[in-house]
Short mmCIF file of C-alpha atoms and ligand atoms in Angstrom, two decimals:
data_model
loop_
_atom_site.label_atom_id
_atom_site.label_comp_id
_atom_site.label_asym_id
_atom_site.label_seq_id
_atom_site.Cartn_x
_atom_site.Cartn_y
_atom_site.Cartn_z
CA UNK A 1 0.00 0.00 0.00
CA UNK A 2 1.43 3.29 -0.67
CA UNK A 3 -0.08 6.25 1.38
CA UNK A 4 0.15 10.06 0.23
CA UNK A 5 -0.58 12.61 2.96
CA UNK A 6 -1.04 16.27 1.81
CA UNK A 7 -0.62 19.11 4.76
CA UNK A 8 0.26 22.78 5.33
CA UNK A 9 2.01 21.41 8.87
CA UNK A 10 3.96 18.39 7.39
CA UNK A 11 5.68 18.18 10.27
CA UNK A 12 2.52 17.05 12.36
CA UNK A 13 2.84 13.49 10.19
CA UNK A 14 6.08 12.60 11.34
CA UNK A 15 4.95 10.36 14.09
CA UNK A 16 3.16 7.93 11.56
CA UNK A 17 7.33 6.49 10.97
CA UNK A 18 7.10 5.64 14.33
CA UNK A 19 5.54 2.25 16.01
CA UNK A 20 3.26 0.51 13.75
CA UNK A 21 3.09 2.67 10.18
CA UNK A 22 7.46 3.00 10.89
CA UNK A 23 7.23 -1.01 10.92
CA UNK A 24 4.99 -1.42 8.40
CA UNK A 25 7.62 0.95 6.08
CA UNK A 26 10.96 -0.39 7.41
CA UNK A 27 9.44 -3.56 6.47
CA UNK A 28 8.08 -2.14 2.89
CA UNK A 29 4.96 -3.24 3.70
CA UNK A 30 3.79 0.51 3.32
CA UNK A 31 4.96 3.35 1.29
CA UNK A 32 4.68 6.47 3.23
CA UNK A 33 4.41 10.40 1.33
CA UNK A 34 3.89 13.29 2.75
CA UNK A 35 3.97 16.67 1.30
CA UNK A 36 3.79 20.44 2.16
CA UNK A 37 0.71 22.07 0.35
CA UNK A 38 2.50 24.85 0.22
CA UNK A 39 4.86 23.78 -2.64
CA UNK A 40 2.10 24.37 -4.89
CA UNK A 41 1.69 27.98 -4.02
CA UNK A 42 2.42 30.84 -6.88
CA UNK A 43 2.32 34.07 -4.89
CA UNK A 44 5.33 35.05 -2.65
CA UNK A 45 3.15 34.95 0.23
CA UNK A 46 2.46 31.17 -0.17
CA UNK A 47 -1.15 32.08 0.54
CA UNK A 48 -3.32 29.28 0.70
CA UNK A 49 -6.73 30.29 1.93
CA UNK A 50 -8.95 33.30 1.58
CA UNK A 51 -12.07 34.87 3.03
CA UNK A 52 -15.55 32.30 2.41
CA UNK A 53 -17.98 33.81 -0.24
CA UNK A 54 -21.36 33.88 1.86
CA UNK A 55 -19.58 35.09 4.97
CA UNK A 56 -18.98 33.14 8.03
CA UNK A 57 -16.15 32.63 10.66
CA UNK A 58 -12.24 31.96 9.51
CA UNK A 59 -11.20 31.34 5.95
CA UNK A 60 -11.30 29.16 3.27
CA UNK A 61 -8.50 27.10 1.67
CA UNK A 62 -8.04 28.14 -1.71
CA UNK A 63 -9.14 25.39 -5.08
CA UNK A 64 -6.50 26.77 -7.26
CA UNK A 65 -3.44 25.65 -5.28
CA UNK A 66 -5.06 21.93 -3.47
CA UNK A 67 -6.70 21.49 -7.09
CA UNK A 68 -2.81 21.15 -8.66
CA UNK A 69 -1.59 19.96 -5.72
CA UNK A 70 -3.67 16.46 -5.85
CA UNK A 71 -3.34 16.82 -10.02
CA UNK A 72 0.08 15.69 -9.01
CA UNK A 73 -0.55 13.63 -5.98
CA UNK A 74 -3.63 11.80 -6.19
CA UNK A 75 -3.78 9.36 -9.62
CA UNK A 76 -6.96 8.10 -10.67
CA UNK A 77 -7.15 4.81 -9.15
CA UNK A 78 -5.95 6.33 -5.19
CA UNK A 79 -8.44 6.69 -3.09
CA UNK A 80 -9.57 10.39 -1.66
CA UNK A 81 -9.83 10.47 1.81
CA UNK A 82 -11.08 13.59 3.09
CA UNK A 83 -11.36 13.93 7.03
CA UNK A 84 -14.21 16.89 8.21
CA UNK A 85 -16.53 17.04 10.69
CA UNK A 86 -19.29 16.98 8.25
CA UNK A 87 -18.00 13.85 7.00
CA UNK A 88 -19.56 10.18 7.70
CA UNK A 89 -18.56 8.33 10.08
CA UNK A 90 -15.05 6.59 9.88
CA UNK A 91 -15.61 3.44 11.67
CA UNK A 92 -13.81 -0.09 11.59
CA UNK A 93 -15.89 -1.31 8.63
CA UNK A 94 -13.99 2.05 7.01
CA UNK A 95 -10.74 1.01 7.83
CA UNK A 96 -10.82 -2.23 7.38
CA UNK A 97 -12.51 -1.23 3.38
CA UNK A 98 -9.45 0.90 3.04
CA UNK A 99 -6.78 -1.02 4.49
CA UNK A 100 -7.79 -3.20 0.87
CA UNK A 101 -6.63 -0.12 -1.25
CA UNK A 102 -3.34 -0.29 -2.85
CA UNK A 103 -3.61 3.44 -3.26
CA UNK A 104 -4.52 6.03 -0.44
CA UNK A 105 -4.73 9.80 -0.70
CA UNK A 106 -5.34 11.76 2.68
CA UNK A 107 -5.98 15.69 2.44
CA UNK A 108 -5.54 17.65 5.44
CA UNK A 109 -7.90 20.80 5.53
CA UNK A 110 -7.04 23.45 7.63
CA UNK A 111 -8.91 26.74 8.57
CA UNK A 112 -12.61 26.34 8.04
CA UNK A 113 -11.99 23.31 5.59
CA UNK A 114 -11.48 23.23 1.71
CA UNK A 115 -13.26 24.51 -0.62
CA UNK A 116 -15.94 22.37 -1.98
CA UNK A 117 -15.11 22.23 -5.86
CA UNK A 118 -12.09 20.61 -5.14
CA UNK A 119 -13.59 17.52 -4.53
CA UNK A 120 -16.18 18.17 -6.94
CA UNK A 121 -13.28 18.22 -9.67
CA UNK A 122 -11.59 15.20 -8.13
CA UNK A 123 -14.55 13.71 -8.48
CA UNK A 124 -14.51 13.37 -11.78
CA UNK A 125 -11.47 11.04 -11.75
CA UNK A 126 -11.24 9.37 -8.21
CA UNK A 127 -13.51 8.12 -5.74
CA UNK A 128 -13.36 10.50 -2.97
CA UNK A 129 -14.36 9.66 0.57
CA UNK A 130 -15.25 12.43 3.09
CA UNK A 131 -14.89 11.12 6.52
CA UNK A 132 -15.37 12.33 10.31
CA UNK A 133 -13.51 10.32 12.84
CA UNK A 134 -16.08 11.37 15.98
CA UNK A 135 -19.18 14.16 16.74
CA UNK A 136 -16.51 17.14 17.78
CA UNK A 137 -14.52 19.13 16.43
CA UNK A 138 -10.84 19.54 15.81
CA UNK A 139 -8.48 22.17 14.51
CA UNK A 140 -7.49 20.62 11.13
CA UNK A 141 -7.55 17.31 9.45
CA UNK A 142 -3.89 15.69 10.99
CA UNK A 143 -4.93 14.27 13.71
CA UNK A 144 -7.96 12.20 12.11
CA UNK A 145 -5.49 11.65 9.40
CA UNK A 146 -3.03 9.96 11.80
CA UNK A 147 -6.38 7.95 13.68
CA UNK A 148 -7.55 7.05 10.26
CA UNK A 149 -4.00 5.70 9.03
CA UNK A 150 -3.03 3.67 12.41
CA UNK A 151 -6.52 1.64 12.56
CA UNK A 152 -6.10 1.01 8.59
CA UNK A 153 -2.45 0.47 8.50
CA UNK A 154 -2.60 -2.38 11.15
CA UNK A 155 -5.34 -4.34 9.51
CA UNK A 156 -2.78 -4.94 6.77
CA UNK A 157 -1.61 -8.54 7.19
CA UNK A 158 1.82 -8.93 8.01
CA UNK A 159 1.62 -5.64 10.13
CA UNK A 160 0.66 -7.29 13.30
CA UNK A 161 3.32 -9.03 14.87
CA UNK A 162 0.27 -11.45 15.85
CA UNK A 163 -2.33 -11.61 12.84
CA UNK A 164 -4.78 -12.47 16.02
CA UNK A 165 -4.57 -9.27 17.58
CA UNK A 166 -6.82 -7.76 15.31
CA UNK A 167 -9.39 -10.09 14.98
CA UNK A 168 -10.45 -9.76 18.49
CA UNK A 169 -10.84 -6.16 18.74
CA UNK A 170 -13.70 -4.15 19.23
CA UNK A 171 -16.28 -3.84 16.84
CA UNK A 172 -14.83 -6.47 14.60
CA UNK A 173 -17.67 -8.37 15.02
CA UNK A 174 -19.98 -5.99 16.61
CA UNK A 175 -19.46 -5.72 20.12
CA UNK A 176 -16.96 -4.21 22.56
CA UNK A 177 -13.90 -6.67 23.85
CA UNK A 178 -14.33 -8.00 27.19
CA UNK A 179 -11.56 -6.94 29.90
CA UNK A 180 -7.81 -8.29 29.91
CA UNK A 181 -5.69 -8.90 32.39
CA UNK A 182 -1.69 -10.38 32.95
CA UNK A 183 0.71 -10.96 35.64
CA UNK A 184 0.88 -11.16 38.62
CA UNK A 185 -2.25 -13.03 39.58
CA UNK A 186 -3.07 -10.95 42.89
CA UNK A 187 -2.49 -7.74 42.39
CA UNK A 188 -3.39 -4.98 45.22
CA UNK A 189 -6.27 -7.49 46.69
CA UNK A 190 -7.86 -8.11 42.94
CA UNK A 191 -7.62 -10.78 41.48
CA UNK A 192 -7.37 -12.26 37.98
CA UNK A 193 -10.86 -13.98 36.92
CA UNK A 194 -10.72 -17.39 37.83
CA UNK A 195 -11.81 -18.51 34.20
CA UNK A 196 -8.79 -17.38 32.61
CA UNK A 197 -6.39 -19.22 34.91
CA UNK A 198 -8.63 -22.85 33.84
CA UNK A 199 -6.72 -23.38 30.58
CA UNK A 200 -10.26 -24.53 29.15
CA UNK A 201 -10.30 -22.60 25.60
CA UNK A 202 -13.50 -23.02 25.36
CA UNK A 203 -14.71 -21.45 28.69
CA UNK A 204 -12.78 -18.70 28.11
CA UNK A 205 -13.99 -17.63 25.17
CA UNK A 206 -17.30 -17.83 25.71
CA UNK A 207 -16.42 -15.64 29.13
CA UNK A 208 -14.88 -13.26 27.04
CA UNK A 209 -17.94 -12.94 24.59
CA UNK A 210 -20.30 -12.60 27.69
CA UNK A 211 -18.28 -9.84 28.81
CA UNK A 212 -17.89 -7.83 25.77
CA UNK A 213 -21.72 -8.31 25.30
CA UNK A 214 -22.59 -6.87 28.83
CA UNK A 215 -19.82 -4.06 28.65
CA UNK A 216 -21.68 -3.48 25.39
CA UNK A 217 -25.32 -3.32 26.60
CA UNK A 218 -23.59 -1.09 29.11
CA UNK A 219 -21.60 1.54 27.21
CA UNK A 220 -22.68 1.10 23.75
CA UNK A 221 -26.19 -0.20 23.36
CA UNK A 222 -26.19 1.60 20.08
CA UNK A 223 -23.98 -1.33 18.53
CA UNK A 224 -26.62 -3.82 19.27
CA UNK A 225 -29.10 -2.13 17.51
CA UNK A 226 -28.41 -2.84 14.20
CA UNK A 227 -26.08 -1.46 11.08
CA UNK A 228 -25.00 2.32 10.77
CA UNK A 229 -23.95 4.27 8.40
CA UNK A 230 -20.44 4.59 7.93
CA UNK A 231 -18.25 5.72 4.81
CA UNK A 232 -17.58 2.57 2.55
CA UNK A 233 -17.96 1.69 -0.82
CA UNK A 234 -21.77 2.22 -1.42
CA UNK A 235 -21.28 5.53 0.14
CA UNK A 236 -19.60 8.33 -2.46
CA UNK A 237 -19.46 11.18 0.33
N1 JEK B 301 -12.30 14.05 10.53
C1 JEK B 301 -12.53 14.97 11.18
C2 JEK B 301 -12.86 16.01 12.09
C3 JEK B 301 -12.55 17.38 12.11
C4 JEK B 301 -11.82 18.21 11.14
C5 JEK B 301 -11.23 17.65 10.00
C6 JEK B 301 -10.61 18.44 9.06
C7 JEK B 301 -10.58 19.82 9.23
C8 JEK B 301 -10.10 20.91 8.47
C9 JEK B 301 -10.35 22.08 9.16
N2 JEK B 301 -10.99 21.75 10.31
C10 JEK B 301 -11.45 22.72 11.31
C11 JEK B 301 -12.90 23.00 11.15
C12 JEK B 301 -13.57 23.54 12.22
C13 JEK B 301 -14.94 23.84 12.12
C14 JEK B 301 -15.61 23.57 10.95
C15 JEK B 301 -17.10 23.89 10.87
N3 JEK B 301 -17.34 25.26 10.41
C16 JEK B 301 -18.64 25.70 10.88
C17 JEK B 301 -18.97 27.11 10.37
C18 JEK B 301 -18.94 27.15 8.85
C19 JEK B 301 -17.60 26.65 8.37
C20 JEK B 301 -17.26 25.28 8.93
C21 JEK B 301 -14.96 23.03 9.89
C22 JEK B 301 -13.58 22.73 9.98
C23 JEK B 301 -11.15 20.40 10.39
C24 JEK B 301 -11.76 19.60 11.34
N4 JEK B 301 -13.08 17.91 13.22
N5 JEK B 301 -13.72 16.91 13.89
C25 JEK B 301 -13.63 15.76 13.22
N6 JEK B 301 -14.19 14.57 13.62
#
């Protein structure tokens, strides 16, 4: 998989090389890009945003300068992944949809966001996904960039030192994971469920699954109520 990341603060990317997305590249599992929006620019002031027609707080970034940015970095088979707070939802069912692309393209708005016709001209030659990683609201796209990327990257096989690991998590299949636990076996008067120390696969399993189901009627009924909407391929947001 290669990944492109475009960004006016490069420098807020560089912790992807680190832990899982650094072993994914040092292993060449993943191709990692990242570029400064502001090489693009024309004007001296590398301007890259500008007051919103209609009004409204902030500014705009401008279409002339992301529209010939992504005419260079985004080819028509990537993927367009646009993180904003008016996007749909990112969830696992997202990540695990585009941890199948050979070709992601992440654009990081800034300001009040981009303006619209660039993805209405992209568009016309790649799908483009606008996403929201969560109901609040941040500063600029990096740091749902950087969610987005970790929970895709390590559903890429080979990335997990224990293929396992990820098909137990939450939401995988539905429900929350139950509660986990390691040495020492007494700790601070608590103790380790007696279930776990039985060696009977079985048992603990179905333990498990009984307490993700509970923690899940607890904290998240909304998971047993039946599928959401979330931004995969029969969704062109
Ligand atoms: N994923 C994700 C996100 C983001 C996210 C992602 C990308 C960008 C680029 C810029 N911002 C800041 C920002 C702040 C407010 C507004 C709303 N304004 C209301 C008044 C009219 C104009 C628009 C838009 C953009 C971003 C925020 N926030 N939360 C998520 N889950």
């Amino acid at each position: 998989m290669r990944i492109d990341i475009v960004s006016i603060f490069p420098d807020y990317l560089a912790p992807l090389r680190l832990s899982l997305p650094g072993k994914a590249i040092d292993r060449g599992i993943l191709e990692l890009g990242v570029h400064d929006l502001r090489s693009w620019t024309r004007d001296v002031h590398r301007s890259v945003d500008d007051t919103p027609y209609g009004g409204g707080p902030g500014m705009v970034m401008r279409p002339d300068v992301w529209g010939e940015c992504l005419d260079d970095v985004c080819p028509d088979d990537a993927l367009l992944v646009v993180p904003t707070p008016a996007g749909v939802p990112f969830t696992q069912a997202t990540a695990e949809e585009f941890s199948t692309e050979s070709h992601l393209v992440f654009a990081c708005g800034r300001y009040e966001g981009i303006d619209q016709r660039v993805f209405d001209d992209a568009a016309r030659r790649v799908r483009v996904r606008e996403v929201s990683i969560g109901d609040f609201v941040l500063i600029g796209g990096e740091v749902a960039v950087m969610a987005m990327i970790e929970a895709t990257v390590r559903l890429i096989p080979g990335v997990l030192g224990n293929n396992e690991s990820h098909e137990q998590d939450s939401f995988s299949d539905g429900i929350l994971e139950g509660p986990a636990y390691t040495r020492p076996q007494q700790w601070r008067g608590l103790s380790v469920p007696p279930v776990l120390l039985s060696g009977d696969h079985a048992r603990i399993a179905a333990w498990r699954h009984e307490q993700g189901l509970a923690r899940t009627e607890a904290l998240r009924p909304d998971l047993l109520a039946g599928p959401t909407v979330s931004a995969g391929p029969d969704h062109t947001a």
